[in-house]
């Protein structure tokens, strides 16, 4: 008799776990059933701003695989099926429809929950999250219906990307931040570059202003927001306030929840107190590669890798998740932004004696057409020059340089070692000394006295 793997959640982590388990075990050995409360699986939430902005024209382009394609691989996907409760003792899940589905192995991949503070009016018509494809469709419909003023709450990745998307669609864009600057995982000097870039694009940016109320018109539709400083009108309001773990189902079942609010798992993605249960993706706690401390970082890259680890272990192949650096890139207009490892606040909290260095350069040889300004900031351990974190802000060609820095941090390199590394060069791609190497040399010169 075959075993049953039951997966709760049909996006990155859940479907990666299901697909990897199927690669390793046949349908005769392992039945795989996925419960997804929505109608879409394996979709790119990260692509929603670009669908709203028009760079992606077809909703279907954001869907990697359909339920029918999974069925062809002997993976049963039940969309429109919400898991209501987990009975750990009985090894069963109860759906919202009252059905009980037993399991031998369970993967909890319930994803993230958009941050929604208790602000009056936040649930009004015309206030949009950016979490599912239906959210993107709703924003597109509002723009098509004639919205001319878009207001974005929050200055993280989604906030910036949605601000650009609305501007591309011809809306007048206002961004309201409770924080002093956008991109709080950047240091203030780098965040200021992002803020300046947004203003230069024609966006209005209000910082240090927590929203107290979403204003609604006589029809009950959002028409602006009120802060302690003033009120700002809008035809639609988009929420980009961050993402927390969606771990309520796991917590209600009695699975251990870590200090980050996410499900506590070991490095094989097993729940520590229930080895037949795994958790992966935005609902699961992980650890930071530099500090070793527990962390929660909601990124699709991590979710896919964690799901694959869980699926490998369930399929009989040992695997371990190697941790995170929080490496991420985004753009607003032509300004590209990348970060990895620790910013100075995180380095200080982790107890490092650190130093920072910023260099200015160009993305290509200065004489080559299209050379853009770039700033590279390194956070290193004082004395040893150990790389702890890095940030990049600049024009086209800047952001993906963060991958070189992430790889160096992952490998435990010092600034001096990075300065001597063999990076490529040709005038269309970089100056003779790439800005990454220049930044590392600046650190190593000082550390050597």
Coordinates of C-alpha atoms in Angstrom, one line a residue:
X1 CA 0.0 0.0 0.0
X2 CA 1.4 3.4 -1.0
X3 CA 1.9 6.3 1.5
X4 CA 0.3 9.6 1.0
X5 CA 2.0 13.0 1.0
X6 CA -0.4 15.8 1.7
X7 CA 0.7 19.3 0.9
X8 CA -1.1 22.4 2.1
X9 CA -0.4 25.3 -0.2
X10 CA 0.1 25.2 -4.0
X11 CA 2.7 27.8 -4.8
X12 CA 6.5 27.9 -4.7
X13 CA 7.4 25.8 -1.6
X14 CA 4.5 23.4 -1.8
X15 CA 4.7 22.6 -5.4
X16 CA 8.5 22.3 -5.3
X17 CA 8.2 19.8 -2.5
X18 CA 5.5 17.8 -4.4
X19 CA 7.5 17.8 -7.6
X20 CA 10.8 16.8 -6.0
X21 CA 9.1 14.0 -4.0
X22 CA 7.6 12.7 -7.2
X23 CA 10.9 12.7 -9.0
X24 CA 12.3 10.4 -6.3
X25 CA 9.2 8.2 -5.6
X26 CA 6.7 6.7 -8.1
X27 CA 3.0 7.0 -7.9
X28 CA 2.8 3.4 -6.7
X29 CA 5.0 4.2 -3.8
X30 CA 3.7 7.7 -2.9
X31 CA 0.4 9.3 -3.6
X32 CA 0.7 13.1 -3.6
X33 CA -2.2 15.4 -3.0
X34 CA -2.0 19.2 -2.9
X35 CA -4.6 21.4 -1.3
X36 CA -4.7 25.0 -2.6
X37 CA -7.4 27.5 -1.3
X38 CA -7.1 29.7 -4.5
X39 CA -7.6 28.8 -8.1
X40 CA -4.0 29.2 -9.2
X41 CA -0.9 27.2 -8.4
X42 CA 2.8 27.7 -9.2
X43 CA 2.3 31.3 -10.0
X44 CA 4.8 34.2 -9.7
X45 CA 3.6 36.7 -7.2
X46 CA 6.8 38.6 -7.9
X47 CA 5.6 39.1 -11.4
X48 CA 2.4 40.9 -10.4
X49 CA 3.8 44.4 -10.5
X50 CA 5.1 43.9 -14.0
X51 CA 1.7 42.5 -15.1
X52 CA 0.1 45.6 -13.6
X53 CA 2.7 47.8 -15.3
X54 CA 2.2 46.2 -18.7
X55 CA 5.6 44.6 -19.2
X56 CA 3.8 41.3 -18.9
X57 CA 0.7 41.2 -21.0
X58 CA -0.9 37.9 -20.2
X59 CA -1.9 36.6 -16.7
X60 CA -1.1 33.1 -17.9
X61 CA 2.5 34.0 -18.4
X62 CA 2.9 34.2 -14.6
X63 CA 1.8 30.6 -14.1
X64 CA 4.6 28.1 -14.4
X65 CA 2.6 24.9 -14.3
X66 CA -1.2 24.2 -14.3
X67 CA -3.1 21.6 -12.2
X68 CA -3.5 19.6 -15.4
X69 CA 0.3 19.6 -15.9
X70 CA 0.8 18.4 -12.4
X71 CA -1.9 15.7 -12.8
X72 CA 0.1 14.4 -15.8
X73 CA 3.0 13.8 -13.4
X74 CA 0.7 12.0 -10.9
X75 CA 0.3 14.9 -8.6
X76 CA -3.3 15.6 -7.6
X77 CA -3.9 19.4 -7.1
X78 CA -7.2 20.4 -5.5
X79 CA -7.8 24.1 -6.1
X80 CA -10.5 26.0 -4.2
X81 CA -9.9 23.7 -1.2
X82 CA -8.9 25.4 2.0
X83 CA -7.3 23.4 4.8
X84 CA -9.2 24.3 8.0
X85 CA -7.4 22.3 10.7
X86 CA -4.6 19.8 11.2
X87 CA -5.1 16.8 13.5
X88 CA -1.6 15.8 14.3
X89 CA -2.6 12.8 16.5
X90 CA -4.8 11.3 13.8
X91 CA -2.6 12.3 10.9
X92 CA -5.4 14.1 9.0
X93 CA -6.4 17.5 7.7
X94 CA -9.9 18.8 7.8
X95 CA -11.0 21.0 4.9
X96 CA -13.4 24.0 5.0
X97 CA -15.9 21.7 3.4
X98 CA -15.7 19.2 6.3
X99 CA -13.7 16.5 4.5
X100 CA -11.0 14.7 6.4
X101 CA -7.9 13.7 4.4
X102 CA -5.4 11.4 6.0
X103 CA -1.6 11.7 5.5
X104 CA 1.6 9.8 6.2
X105 CA 3.7 12.9 5.5
X106 CA 2.5 16.5 5.6
X107 CA 4.1 19.6 4.1
X108 CA 2.8 22.9 5.5
X109 CA 3.4 25.6 2.8
X110 CA 0.9 28.2 3.7
X111 CA 3.1 31.0 2.6
X112 CA 3.1 34.6 3.9
X113 CA 0.5 37.0 5.1
X114 CA 0.6 40.6 4.0
X115 CA 1.0 43.0 6.8
X116 CA -2.3 44.8 7.5
X117 CA -2.2 47.1 10.5
X118 CA -5.4 48.0 12.3
X119 CA -6.1 51.2 10.4
X120 CA -9.7 52.3 9.9
X121 CA -10.8 52.0 6.3
X122 CA -8.1 49.5 5.3
X123 CA -10.8 47.0 4.2
X124 CA -12.6 49.5 2.0
X125 CA -13.1 49.0 -1.7
X126 CA -10.3 50.5 -3.7
X127 CA -7.6 49.3 -1.2
X128 CA -5.5 46.5 -2.8
X129 CA -3.0 44.0 -1.6
X130 CA -0.4 42.5 -3.9
X131 CA -0.3 38.8 -3.0
X132 CA -2.3 36.7 -5.4
X133 CA -3.0 37.0 -9.2
X134 CA -6.5 38.1 -8.4
X135 CA -5.0 41.1 -6.6
X136 CA -3.2 42.1 -9.7
X137 CA -6.3 41.7 -11.8
X138 CA -8.2 43.9 -9.4
X139 CA -5.6 46.7 -9.6
X140 CA -5.5 46.4 -13.4
X141 CA -9.3 46.7 -13.5
X142 CA -9.2 49.8 -11.3
X143 CA -6.7 51.5 -13.6
X144 CA -8.8 50.5 -16.7
X145 CA -11.8 52.0 -15.0
X146 CA -10.2 55.4 -14.9
X147 CA -8.1 55.7 -11.8
X148 CA -5.7 58.6 -12.2
X149 CA -4.1 59.0 -8.7
X150 CA -2.4 56.0 -7.1
X151 CA -1.2 56.0 -3.5
X152 CA 1.2 53.3 -2.3
X153 CA 1.7 52.6 1.4
X154 CA 5.1 51.2 2.2
X155 CA 8.6 51.5 0.6
X156 CA 9.8 47.9 0.4
X157 CA 10.3 45.8 -2.7
X158 CA 6.6 45.5 -3.5
X159 CA 5.9 49.1 -2.7
X160 CA 8.6 50.4 -5.0
X161 CA 7.6 48.0 -7.8
X162 CA 4.0 48.9 -7.6
X163 CA 4.8 52.6 -7.5
X164 CA 6.7 52.2 -10.8
X165 CA 3.9 50.0 -12.3
X166 CA 1.2 52.6 -11.6
X167 CA 3.4 55.4 -13.0
X168 CA 4.0 53.4 -16.1
X169 CA 0.2 53.2 -16.5
X170 CA 0.0 56.9 -16.4
X171 CA -1.1 57.5 -12.8
X172 CA 0.1 60.3 -10.6
X173 CA 1.9 58.4 -7.8
X174 CA 2.3 59.2 -4.1
X175 CA 4.2 57.0 -1.8
X176 CA 3.6 57.3 2.0
X177 CA 6.1 55.7 4.4
X178 CA 6.0 55.3 8.2
X179 CA 9.8 54.9 8.0
X180 CA 12.4 57.7 7.4
X181 CA 13.3 56.3 4.0
X182 CA 12.3 53.5 1.6
X183 CA 14.0 50.1 1.6
X184 CA 14.7 49.7 5.4
X185 CA 17.1 46.9 4.7
X186 CA 19.4 49.4 3.2
X187 CA 21.5 51.8 5.3
X188 CA 20.2 55.4 5.4
X189 CA 22.8 56.7 2.9
X190 CA 21.8 54.1 0.3
X191 CA 18.1 54.5 1.1
X192 CA 18.4 58.2 0.5
X193 CA 19.7 57.5 -3.0
X194 CA 16.6 55.4 -3.7
X195 CA 14.3 58.2 -2.3
X196 CA 16.1 60.8 -4.5
X197 CA 15.6 58.6 -7.5
X198 CA 11.9 58.2 -6.9
X199 CA 11.5 61.9 -6.6
X200 CA 13.5 62.5 -9.7
X201 CA 11.0 60.2 -11.5
X202 CA 8.2 62.5 -10.6
X203 CA 6.8 60.5 -7.6
X204 CA 5.7 62.3 -4.5
X205 CA 7.3 60.6 -1.4
X206 CA 6.1 61.4 2.1
X207 CA 8.4 59.9 4.8
X208 CA 8.0 59.5 8.6
X209 CA 4.2 59.5 8.3
X210 CA 2.3 56.6 9.7
X211 CA -1.1 56.3 8.1
X212 CA -3.9 56.8 10.7
X213 CA -6.9 56.3 8.5
X214 CA -7.9 55.3 5.0
X215 CA -10.4 58.0 3.8
X216 CA -13.6 56.7 2.1
X217 CA -16.2 58.5 0.1
X218 CA -20.0 58.4 0.3
X219 CA -20.0 55.1 -1.6
X220 CA -17.6 53.5 0.8
X221 CA -14.6 53.5 -1.6
X222 CA -11.1 54.6 -0.6
X223 CA -10.4 58.1 -1.7
X224 CA -7.2 58.9 0.2
X225 CA -5.3 58.5 3.5
X226 CA -4.8 60.6 6.6
X227 CA -1.5 60.8 8.5
X228 CA -0.5 62.9 11.5
X229 CA 0.9 65.4 9.0
X230 CA -1.8 65.7 6.4
X231 CA -4.3 64.0 4.1
X232 CA -3.5 62.8 0.5
X233 CA -6.1 62.1 -2.1
X234 CA -6.1 58.9 -4.3
X235 CA -8.3 56.9 -6.6
X236 CA -6.8 53.7 -5.5
X237 CA -4.5 52.6 -2.5
X238 CA -2.0 49.8 -2.8
X239 CA -0.5 48.1 0.2
X240 CA 3.2 47.3 0.2
X241 CA 3.7 47.0 4.0
X242 CA 5.7 43.8 4.0
X243 CA 5.0 40.1 4.6
X244 CA 4.9 38.0 7.7
X245 CA 4.6 34.2 8.1
X246 CA 1.1 32.7 7.6
X247 CA 1.5 30.2 10.5
X248 CA -1.9 30.3 12.1
X249 CA -3.0 26.8 10.8
X250 CA 0.3 25.3 12.1
X251 CA 0.0 27.1 15.5
X252 CA -3.6 26.0 16.0
X253 CA -2.6 22.4 15.4
X254 CA 0.1 22.6 18.1
X255 CA 3.2 22.8 15.9
X256 CA 6.1 24.7 17.5
X257 CA 6.3 28.3 16.4
X258 CA 9.7 30.1 16.6
X259 CA 10.5 33.6 17.8
X260 CA 10.1 35.0 14.3
X261 CA 6.4 33.9 14.4
X262 CA 7.1 31.2 11.7
X263 CA 7.0 27.4 12.1
X264 CA 10.1 26.1 13.8
X265 CA 11.9 23.6 11.6
X266 CA 15.3 21.9 11.5
X267 CA 17.6 22.2 8.5
X268 CA 15.8 19.3 6.7
X269 CA 12.6 21.4 7.0
X270 CA 11.1 18.9 9.5
X271 CA 9.0 20.3 12.3
X272 CA 11.1 19.6 15.4
X273 CA 8.4 18.1 17.5
X274 CA 6.6 16.2 14.7
X275 CA 9.0 14.5 12.3
X276 CA 6.3 13.4 9.9
X277 CA 5.4 17.1 9.3
X278 CA 7.5 19.5 7.2
X279 CA 7.2 23.2 6.7
X280 CA 8.7 25.3 3.9
X281 CA 8.5 28.7 2.4
X282 CA 7.3 32.0 3.9
X283 CA 5.5 30.2 6.7
X284 CA 8.8 28.5 7.9
X285 CA 11.6 29.9 10.1
X286 CA 15.2 29.6 8.9
X287 CA 18.6 30.9 9.9
X288 CA 21.0 33.6 8.8
X289 CA 24.2 32.4 7.1
X290 CA 26.4 35.1 8.7
X291 CA 25.0 35.2 12.2
X292 CA 23.6 31.7 12.6
X293 CA 20.6 33.3 14.3
X294 CA 17.0 32.4 13.5
X295 CA 15.5 34.5 10.7
X296 CA 12.3 35.0 8.6
X297 CA 12.9 36.2 5.1
X298 CA 10.0 36.0 2.7
X299 CA 11.5 35.4 -0.8
X300 CA 10.5 33.1 -3.6
X301 CA 14.1 31.9 -4.0
X302 CA 14.2 30.5 -0.5
X303 CA 10.7 29.0 -0.7
X304 CA 11.6 27.0 -3.8
X305 CA 14.8 25.7 -2.3
X306 CA 13.2 24.9 1.0
X307 CA 10.4 23.0 -0.7
X308 CA 12.9 21.0 -2.7
X309 CA 14.8 20.1 0.5
X310 CA 11.5 18.9 2.1
X311 CA 10.6 16.9 -1.1
X312 CA 14.1 15.3 -1.2
X313 CA 13.9 14.1 2.4
X314 CA 10.4 12.8 1.9
X315 CA 11.6 11.0 -1.3
X316 CA 14.4 9.3 0.6
X317 CA 17.3 11.5 -0.4
X318 CA 19.1 13.4 2.5
X319 CA 19.1 17.2 2.1
X320 CA 19.6 20.3 4.2
X321 CA 18.8 23.9 3.7
X322 CA 21.9 26.0 3.9
X323 CA 20.5 29.2 5.3
X324 CA 19.9 32.7 3.9
X325 CA 21.7 36.0 3.4
X326 CA 18.6 37.9 2.4
X327 CA 20.0 38.6 -1.0
X328 CA 17.5 40.6 -3.1
X329 CA 17.3 43.0 -6.0
X330 CA 14.6 45.3 -7.3
X331 CA 14.3 48.4 -9.5
X332 CA 12.3 51.6 -9.6
X333 CA 12.4 53.2 -13.0
X334 CA 16.0 52.9 -14.2
X335 CA 17.4 52.8 -10.7
X336 CA 18.5 49.3 -9.7
X337 CA 18.9 48.2 -6.1
X338 CA 20.6 45.2 -4.5
X339 CA 21.4 44.1 -1.0
X340 CA 22.8 41.0 0.7
X341 CA 24.0 39.9 4.2
X342 CA 23.9 42.4 7.1
X343 CA 23.2 46.1 6.9
X344 CA 24.8 48.2 9.7
X345 CA 21.8 47.9 12.0
X346 CA 21.9 44.1 11.7
X347 CA 25.7 44.0 12.2
X348 CA 25.4 46.0 15.3
X349 CA 22.5 43.9 16.7
X350 CA 24.6 40.8 16.0
X351 CA 27.5 42.2 18.1
X352 CA 30.0 42.7 15.3
X353 CA 32.7 45.4 15.4
X354 CA 32.1 46.6 11.9
X355 CA 33.2 49.3 9.4
X356 CA 31.5 50.5 6.2
X357 CA 33.0 51.8 3.0
X358 CA 31.2 53.3 0.0
X359 CA 32.7 53.8 -3.5
X360 CA 31.3 55.5 -6.5
X361 CA 31.9 54.2 -10.0
X362 CA 30.3 53.4 -13.3
X363 CA 28.7 50.2 -14.6
X364 CA 30.7 50.3 -17.8
X365 CA 34.0 51.8 -19.0
X366 CA 33.4 55.6 -18.6
X367 CA 34.0 56.2 -22.3
X368 CA 31.6 53.5 -23.5
X369 CA 28.1 54.6 -24.3
X370 CA 25.5 53.8 -21.7
X371 CA 27.8 53.9 -18.7
X372 CA 25.7 54.6 -15.6
X373 CA 26.6 55.7 -12.1
X374 CA 26.8 53.0 -9.4
X375 CA 27.5 53.1 -5.6
X376 CA 28.7 50.0 -3.8
X377 CA 28.7 49.8 0.0
X378 CA 30.5 47.1 1.9
X379 CA 29.9 46.2 5.6
X380 CA 33.0 44.3 6.9
X381 CA 34.3 43.1 10.3
X382 CA 36.8 45.6 11.6
X383 CA 40.3 44.2 11.7
X384 CA 39.7 41.0 9.8
X385 CA 38.0 42.5 6.8
X386 CA 35.5 39.6 6.8
X387 CA 32.6 40.5 4.4
X388 CA 29.4 40.8 6.3
X389 CA 27.0 42.6 3.9
X390 CA 26.8 44.7 0.8
X391 CA 24.5 47.1 -0.9
X392 CA 24.4 48.4 -4.5
X393 CA 22.4 51.3 -5.9
X394 CA 22.8 52.6 -9.5
X395 CA 21.8 52.7 -13.1
X396 CA 21.2 49.8 -15.5
X397 CA 23.7 47.0 -15.0
X398 CA 24.1 47.7 -11.2
X399 CA 21.8 45.3 -9.3
X400 CA 23.0 41.9 -10.3
X401 CA 26.5 42.7 -9.2
X402 CA 25.1 41.9 -5.7
X403 CA 25.4 38.3 -6.7
X404 CA 29.2 38.4 -6.8
X405 CA 29.1 40.0 -3.3
X406 CA 26.6 37.4 -2.0
X407 CA 28.7 34.6 -3.3
X408 CA 31.8 36.1 -1.6
X409 CA 29.9 36.4 1.7
X410 CA 28.5 32.9 1.4
X411 CA 32.0 31.6 0.9
X412 CA 33.3 33.4 3.9
X413 CA 35.7 35.6 2.0
X414 CA 37.5 38.7 3.2
X415 CA 37.6 42.0 1.4
X416 CA 41.2 41.4 0.5
X417 CA 40.4 38.0 -1.0
X418 CA 37.6 39.5 -3.1
X419 CA 39.9 42.3 -4.2
X420 CA 42.2 39.7 -5.7
X421 CA 39.5 37.7 -7.4
X422 CA 39.4 37.2 -11.1
X423 CA 36.3 39.0 -12.4
X424 CA 35.6 39.6 -16.1
X425 CA 36.3 42.8 -18.0
X426 CA 35.3 44.4 -21.3
X427 CA 34.3 48.0 -21.8
X428 CA 30.6 47.3 -22.5
X429 CA 30.3 45.5 -19.1
X430 CA 32.6 47.2 -16.6
X431 CA 35.6 49.4 -16.0
X432 CA 38.9 47.7 -15.9
X433 CA 38.4 47.3 -12.2
X434 CA 34.8 46.4 -11.5
X435 CA 33.1 48.6 -8.8
X436 CA 32.9 45.4 -6.7
X437 CA 36.6 45.0 -6.7
X438 CA 37.2 48.7 -6.2
X439 CA 35.0 48.6 -3.1
X440 CA 36.9 45.5 -1.8
X441 CA 40.3 47.2 -2.5
X442 CA 39.2 50.3 -0.5
X443 CA 38.5 48.1 2.5
X444 CA 41.6 46.0 2.2
X445 CA 43.9 49.0 1.9
X446 CA 42.6 50.4 5.2
X447 CA 42.7 47.1 7.0
X448 CA 46.4 46.6 5.9
X449 CA 47.2 50.1 7.2

